[in-house]
Tab-separated table of C-alpha atoms in Angstrom:
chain	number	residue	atom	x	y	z
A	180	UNK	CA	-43.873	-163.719	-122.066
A	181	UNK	CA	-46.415	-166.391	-123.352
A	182	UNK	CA	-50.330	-165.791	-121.627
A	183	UNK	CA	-50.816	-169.016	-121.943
A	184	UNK	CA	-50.503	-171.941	-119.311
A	185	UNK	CA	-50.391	-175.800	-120.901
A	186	UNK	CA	-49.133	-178.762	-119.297
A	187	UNK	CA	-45.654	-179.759	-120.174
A	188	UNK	CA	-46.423	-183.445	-121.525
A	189	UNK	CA	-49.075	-185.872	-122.353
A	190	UNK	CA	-49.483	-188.857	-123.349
A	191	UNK	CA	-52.371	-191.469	-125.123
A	192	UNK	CA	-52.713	-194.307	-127.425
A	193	UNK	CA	-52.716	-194.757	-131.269
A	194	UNK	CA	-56.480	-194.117	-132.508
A	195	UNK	CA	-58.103	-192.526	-128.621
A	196	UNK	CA	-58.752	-189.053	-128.680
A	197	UNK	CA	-56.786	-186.289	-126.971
A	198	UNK	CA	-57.633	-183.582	-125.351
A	199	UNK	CA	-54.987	-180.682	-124.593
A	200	UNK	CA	-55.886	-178.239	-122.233
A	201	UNK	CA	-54.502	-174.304	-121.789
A	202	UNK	CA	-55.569	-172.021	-119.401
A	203	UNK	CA	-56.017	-168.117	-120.994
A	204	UNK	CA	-57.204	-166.155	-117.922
A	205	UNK	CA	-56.066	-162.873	-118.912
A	206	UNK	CA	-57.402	-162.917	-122.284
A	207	UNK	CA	-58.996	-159.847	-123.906
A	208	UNK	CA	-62.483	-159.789	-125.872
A	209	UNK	CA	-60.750	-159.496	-129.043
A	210	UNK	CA	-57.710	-162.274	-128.520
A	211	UNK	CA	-58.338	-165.072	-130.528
A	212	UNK	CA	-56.982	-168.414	-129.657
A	213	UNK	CA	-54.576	-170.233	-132.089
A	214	UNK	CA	-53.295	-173.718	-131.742
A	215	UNK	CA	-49.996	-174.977	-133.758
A	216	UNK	CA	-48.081	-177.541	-133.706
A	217	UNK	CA	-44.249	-178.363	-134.104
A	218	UNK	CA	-42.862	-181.837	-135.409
A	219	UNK	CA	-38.779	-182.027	-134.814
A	220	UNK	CA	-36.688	-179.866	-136.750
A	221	UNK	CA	-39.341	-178.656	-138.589
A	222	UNK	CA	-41.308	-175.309	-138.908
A	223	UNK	CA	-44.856	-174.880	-136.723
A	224	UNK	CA	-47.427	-176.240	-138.543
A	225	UNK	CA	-51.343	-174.012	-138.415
A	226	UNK	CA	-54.190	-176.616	-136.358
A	227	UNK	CA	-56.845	-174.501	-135.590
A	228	UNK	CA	-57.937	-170.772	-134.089
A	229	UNK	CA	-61.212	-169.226	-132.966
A	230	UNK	CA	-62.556	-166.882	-130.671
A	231	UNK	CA	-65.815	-167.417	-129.100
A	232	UNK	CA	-67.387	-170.278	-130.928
A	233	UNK	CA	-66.439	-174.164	-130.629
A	234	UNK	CA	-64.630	-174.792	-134.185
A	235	UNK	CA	-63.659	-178.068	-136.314
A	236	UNK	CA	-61.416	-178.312	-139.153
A	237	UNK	CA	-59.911	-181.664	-140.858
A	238	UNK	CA	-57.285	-181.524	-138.289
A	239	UNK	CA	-58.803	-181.101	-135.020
A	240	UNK	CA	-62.031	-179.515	-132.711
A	241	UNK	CA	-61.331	-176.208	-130.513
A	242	UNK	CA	-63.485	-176.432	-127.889
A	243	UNK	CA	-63.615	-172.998	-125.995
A	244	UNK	CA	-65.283	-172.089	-122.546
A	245	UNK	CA	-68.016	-169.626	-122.159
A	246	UNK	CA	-66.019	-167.714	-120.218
A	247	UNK	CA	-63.093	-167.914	-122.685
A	248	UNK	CA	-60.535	-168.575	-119.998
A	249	UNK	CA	-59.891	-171.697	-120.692
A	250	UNK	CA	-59.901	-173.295	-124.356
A	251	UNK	CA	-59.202	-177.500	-125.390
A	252	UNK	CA	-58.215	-178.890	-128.323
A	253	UNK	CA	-59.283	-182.174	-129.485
A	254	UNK	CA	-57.833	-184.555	-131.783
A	255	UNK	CA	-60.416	-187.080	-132.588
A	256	UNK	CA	-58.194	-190.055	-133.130
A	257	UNK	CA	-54.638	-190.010	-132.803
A	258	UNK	CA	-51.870	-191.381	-134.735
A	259	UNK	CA	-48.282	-191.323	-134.207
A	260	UNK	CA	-48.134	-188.695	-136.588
A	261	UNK	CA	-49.995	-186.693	-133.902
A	262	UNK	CA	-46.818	-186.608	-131.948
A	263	UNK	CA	-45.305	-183.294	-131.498
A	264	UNK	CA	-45.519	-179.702	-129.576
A	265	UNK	CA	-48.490	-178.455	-129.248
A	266	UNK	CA	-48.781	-174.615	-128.936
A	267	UNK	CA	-51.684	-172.414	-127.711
A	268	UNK	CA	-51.261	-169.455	-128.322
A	269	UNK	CA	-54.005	-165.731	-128.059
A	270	UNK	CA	-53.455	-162.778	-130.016
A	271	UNK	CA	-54.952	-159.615	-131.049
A	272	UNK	CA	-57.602	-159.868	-133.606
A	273	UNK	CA	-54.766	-159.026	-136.238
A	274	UNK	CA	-54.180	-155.572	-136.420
A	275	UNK	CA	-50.573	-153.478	-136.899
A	276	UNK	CA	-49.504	-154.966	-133.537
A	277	UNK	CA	-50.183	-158.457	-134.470
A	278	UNK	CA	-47.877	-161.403	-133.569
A	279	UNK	CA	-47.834	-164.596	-132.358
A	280	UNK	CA	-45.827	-165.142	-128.683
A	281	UNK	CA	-44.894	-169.015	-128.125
A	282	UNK	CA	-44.808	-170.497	-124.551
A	283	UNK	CA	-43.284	-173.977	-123.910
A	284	UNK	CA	-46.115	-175.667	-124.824
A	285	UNK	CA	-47.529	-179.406	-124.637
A	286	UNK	CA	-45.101	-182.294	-125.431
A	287	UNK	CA	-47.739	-184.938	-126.820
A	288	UNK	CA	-46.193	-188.467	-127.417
A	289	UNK	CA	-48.420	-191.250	-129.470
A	290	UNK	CA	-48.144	-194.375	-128.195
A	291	UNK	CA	-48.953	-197.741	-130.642
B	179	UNK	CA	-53.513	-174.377	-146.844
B	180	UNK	CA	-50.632	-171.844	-148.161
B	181	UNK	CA	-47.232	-172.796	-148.418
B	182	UNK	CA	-44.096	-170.756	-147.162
B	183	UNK	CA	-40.348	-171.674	-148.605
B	184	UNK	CA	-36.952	-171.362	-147.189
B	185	UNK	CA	-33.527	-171.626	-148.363
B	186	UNK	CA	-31.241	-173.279	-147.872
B	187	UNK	CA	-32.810	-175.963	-145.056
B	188	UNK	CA	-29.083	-175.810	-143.774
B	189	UNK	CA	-25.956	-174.105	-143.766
B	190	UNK	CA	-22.687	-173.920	-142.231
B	191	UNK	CA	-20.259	-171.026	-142.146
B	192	UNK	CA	-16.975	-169.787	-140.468
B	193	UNK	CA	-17.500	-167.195	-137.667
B	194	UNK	CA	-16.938	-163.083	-138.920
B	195	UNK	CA	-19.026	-164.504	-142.390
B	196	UNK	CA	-22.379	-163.235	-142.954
B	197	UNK	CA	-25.400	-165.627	-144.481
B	198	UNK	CA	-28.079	-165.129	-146.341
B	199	UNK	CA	-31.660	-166.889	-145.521
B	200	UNK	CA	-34.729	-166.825	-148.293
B	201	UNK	CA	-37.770	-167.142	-147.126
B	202	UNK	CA	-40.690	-167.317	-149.945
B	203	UNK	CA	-44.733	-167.410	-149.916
B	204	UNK	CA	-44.998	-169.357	-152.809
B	205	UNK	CA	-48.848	-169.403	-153.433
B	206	UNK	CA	-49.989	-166.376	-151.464
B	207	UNK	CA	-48.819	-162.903	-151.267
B	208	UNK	CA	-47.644	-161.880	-147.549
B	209	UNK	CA	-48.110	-158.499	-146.237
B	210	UNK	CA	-46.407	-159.130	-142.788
B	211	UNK	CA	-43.316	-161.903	-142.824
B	212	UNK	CA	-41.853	-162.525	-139.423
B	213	UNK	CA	-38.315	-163.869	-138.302
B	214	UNK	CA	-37.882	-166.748	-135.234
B	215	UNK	CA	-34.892	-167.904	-133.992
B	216	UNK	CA	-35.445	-171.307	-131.692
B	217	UNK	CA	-32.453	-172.670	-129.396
B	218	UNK	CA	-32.296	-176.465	-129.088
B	219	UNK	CA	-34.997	-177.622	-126.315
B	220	UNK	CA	-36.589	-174.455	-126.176
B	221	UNK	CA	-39.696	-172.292	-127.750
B	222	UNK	CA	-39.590	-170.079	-130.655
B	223	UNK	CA	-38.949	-166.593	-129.823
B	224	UNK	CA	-40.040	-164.025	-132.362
B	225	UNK	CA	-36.842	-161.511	-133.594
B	226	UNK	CA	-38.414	-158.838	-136.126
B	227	UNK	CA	-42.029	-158.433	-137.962
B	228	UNK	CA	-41.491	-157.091	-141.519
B	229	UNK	CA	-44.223	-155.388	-143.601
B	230	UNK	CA	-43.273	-155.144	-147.562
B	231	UNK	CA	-41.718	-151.577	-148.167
B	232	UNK	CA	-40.846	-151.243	-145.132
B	233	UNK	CA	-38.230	-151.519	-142.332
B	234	UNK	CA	-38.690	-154.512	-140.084
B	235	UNK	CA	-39.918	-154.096	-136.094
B	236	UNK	CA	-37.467	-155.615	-133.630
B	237	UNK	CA	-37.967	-157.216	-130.666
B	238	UNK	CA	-36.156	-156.211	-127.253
B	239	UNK	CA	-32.759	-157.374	-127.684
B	240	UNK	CA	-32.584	-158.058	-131.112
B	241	UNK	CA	-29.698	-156.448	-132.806
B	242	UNK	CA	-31.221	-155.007	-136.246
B	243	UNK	CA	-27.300	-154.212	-137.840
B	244	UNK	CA	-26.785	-158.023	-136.671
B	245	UNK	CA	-29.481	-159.552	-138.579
B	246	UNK	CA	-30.927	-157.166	-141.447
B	247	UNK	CA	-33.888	-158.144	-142.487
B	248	UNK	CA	-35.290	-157.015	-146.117
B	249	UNK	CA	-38.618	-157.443	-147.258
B	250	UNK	CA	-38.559	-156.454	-151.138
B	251	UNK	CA	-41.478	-157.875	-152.374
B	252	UNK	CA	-45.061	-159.611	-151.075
B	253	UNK	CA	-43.491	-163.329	-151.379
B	254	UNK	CA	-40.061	-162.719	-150.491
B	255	UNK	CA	-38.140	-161.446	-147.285
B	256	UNK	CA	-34.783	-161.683	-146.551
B	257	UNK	CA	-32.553	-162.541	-143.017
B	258	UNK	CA	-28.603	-162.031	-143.300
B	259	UNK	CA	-26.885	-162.523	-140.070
B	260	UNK	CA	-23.902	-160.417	-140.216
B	261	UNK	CA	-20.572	-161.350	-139.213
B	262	UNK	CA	-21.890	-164.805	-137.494
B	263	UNK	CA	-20.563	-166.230	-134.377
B	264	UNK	CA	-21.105	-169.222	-133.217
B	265	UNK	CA	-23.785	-168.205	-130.487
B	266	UNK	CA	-25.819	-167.461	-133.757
B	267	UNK	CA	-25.940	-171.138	-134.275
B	268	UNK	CA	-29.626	-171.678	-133.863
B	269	UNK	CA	-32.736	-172.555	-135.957
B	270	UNK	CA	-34.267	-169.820	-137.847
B	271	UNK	CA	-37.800	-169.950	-139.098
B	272	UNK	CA	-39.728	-167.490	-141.071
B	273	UNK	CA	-43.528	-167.273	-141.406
B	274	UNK	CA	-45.593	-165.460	-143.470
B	275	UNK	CA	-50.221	-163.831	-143.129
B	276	UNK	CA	-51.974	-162.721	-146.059
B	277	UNK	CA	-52.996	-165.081	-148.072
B	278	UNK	CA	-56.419	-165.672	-148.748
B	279	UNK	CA	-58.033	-162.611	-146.734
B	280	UNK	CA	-56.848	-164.593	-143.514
B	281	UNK	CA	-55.309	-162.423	-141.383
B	282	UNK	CA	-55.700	-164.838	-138.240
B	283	UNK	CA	-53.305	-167.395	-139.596
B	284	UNK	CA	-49.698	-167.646	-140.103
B	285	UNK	CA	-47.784	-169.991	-141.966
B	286	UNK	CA	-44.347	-171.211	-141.117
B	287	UNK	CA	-41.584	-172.135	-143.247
B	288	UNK	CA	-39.462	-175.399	-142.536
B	289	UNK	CA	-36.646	-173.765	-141.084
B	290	UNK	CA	-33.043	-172.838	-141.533
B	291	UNK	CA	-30.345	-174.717	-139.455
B	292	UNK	CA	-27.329	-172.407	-139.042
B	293	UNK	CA	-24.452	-173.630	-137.620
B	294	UNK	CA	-21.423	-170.998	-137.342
B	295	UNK	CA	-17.814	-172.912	-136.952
């Protein structure tokens, strides 16, 4: 089963930011946190991952608590391209038991 | 970022056949391919890890002389579902780590549509 907890939908306007939550409260020191994303009928696309430290990329921000329970990710300005599942998801640091586990994940829809 | 291939996008087959899915890094080579299956409205649930040379891991329920999964080379790996019913009718999607010295990251492929008749 997914260790994750994320809402089941959100919603916000064309060009506002977003920020989608998920709760990790069993995570281990070595988990890191990966976000991806699926548009319909399409594969998961990669957004972002990172362990301790906040991180940016083109895509998005990953804003992570100090306490690493909790982690958000931010897109800066959406657009309706923005719309799709959003999946957070922690794993081990990569090693021969390495895989990713999916839970329902966040819904976001774009409004114009 | 690194792109992963499959083939075909779609296919549709009689039940008792057997079918074939590609699934290709095409700029990166992948030590560790992995097999989804995803059910209309639902998540992606993960079927087998394969490692190149290797036999594929299975996940818990996942019947390995159902789907045989070959991974022959460092960009390509292999599903054939065997004698397909139509409860195989599902999405697959493949992904593929390795490229690049990133071992954090996997990258999906755009997915196979089966549909068994």
């Amino acid at each position: 089963d997914a260790k994750t907890t994320q809402p089941n939908s959100m919603e916000s306007n064309e060009e506002e930011p977003v920020h989608l939550p998920c709760n990790h409260s069993t995570i281990s020191g070595t988990d890191y946190i990966h976000w991806y994303r699926q548009l319909p009928s399409q594969g998961p696309e990669y957004v972002i991952h990172g362990l301790t430290s906040n991180v940016n990329n083109r895509m998005a921000s990953l804003a992570i608590a100090e306490d690493r329970k909790s982690s958000t990710l931010i897109l800066h300005r959406a657009t309706l391209r923005d719309a799709a599942v959003y999946y957070c998801i922690e794993s081990n640091s990569g090693g021969s038991n390495y895989k990713l586990t999916f839970g329902k994940g966040t819904l976001l829809t774009v409004n114009p | 970022g690194a792109v992963v291939s499959q083939h075909p996008s779609w296919v549709i087959c009689k039940s008792g056949t057997s079918v074939k899915i590609e699934c290709r890094s095409l700029d990166f080579q992948a030590t560790t391919m992995f097999w989804y299956r995803q059910f209309p409205k639902q998540s992606l649930m993960l079927m087998a890890t394969s490692n190149e040379g290797s036999k594929a891991t299975y996940e818990q329920g996942v019947e390995k002389d159902k789907f045989l999964i070959n991974h022959a080379s460092l960009t390509l790996s292999t599903l054939t579902v065997t004698s397909a019913h139509p409860e195989d009718s599902s999405f697959y999607i493949c992904s593929a780590r390795g490229g690049r010295g990133n071992l954090h990251t996997q990258y999906f492929g755009p997915g196979t549509r089966l549909t068994v008749l």
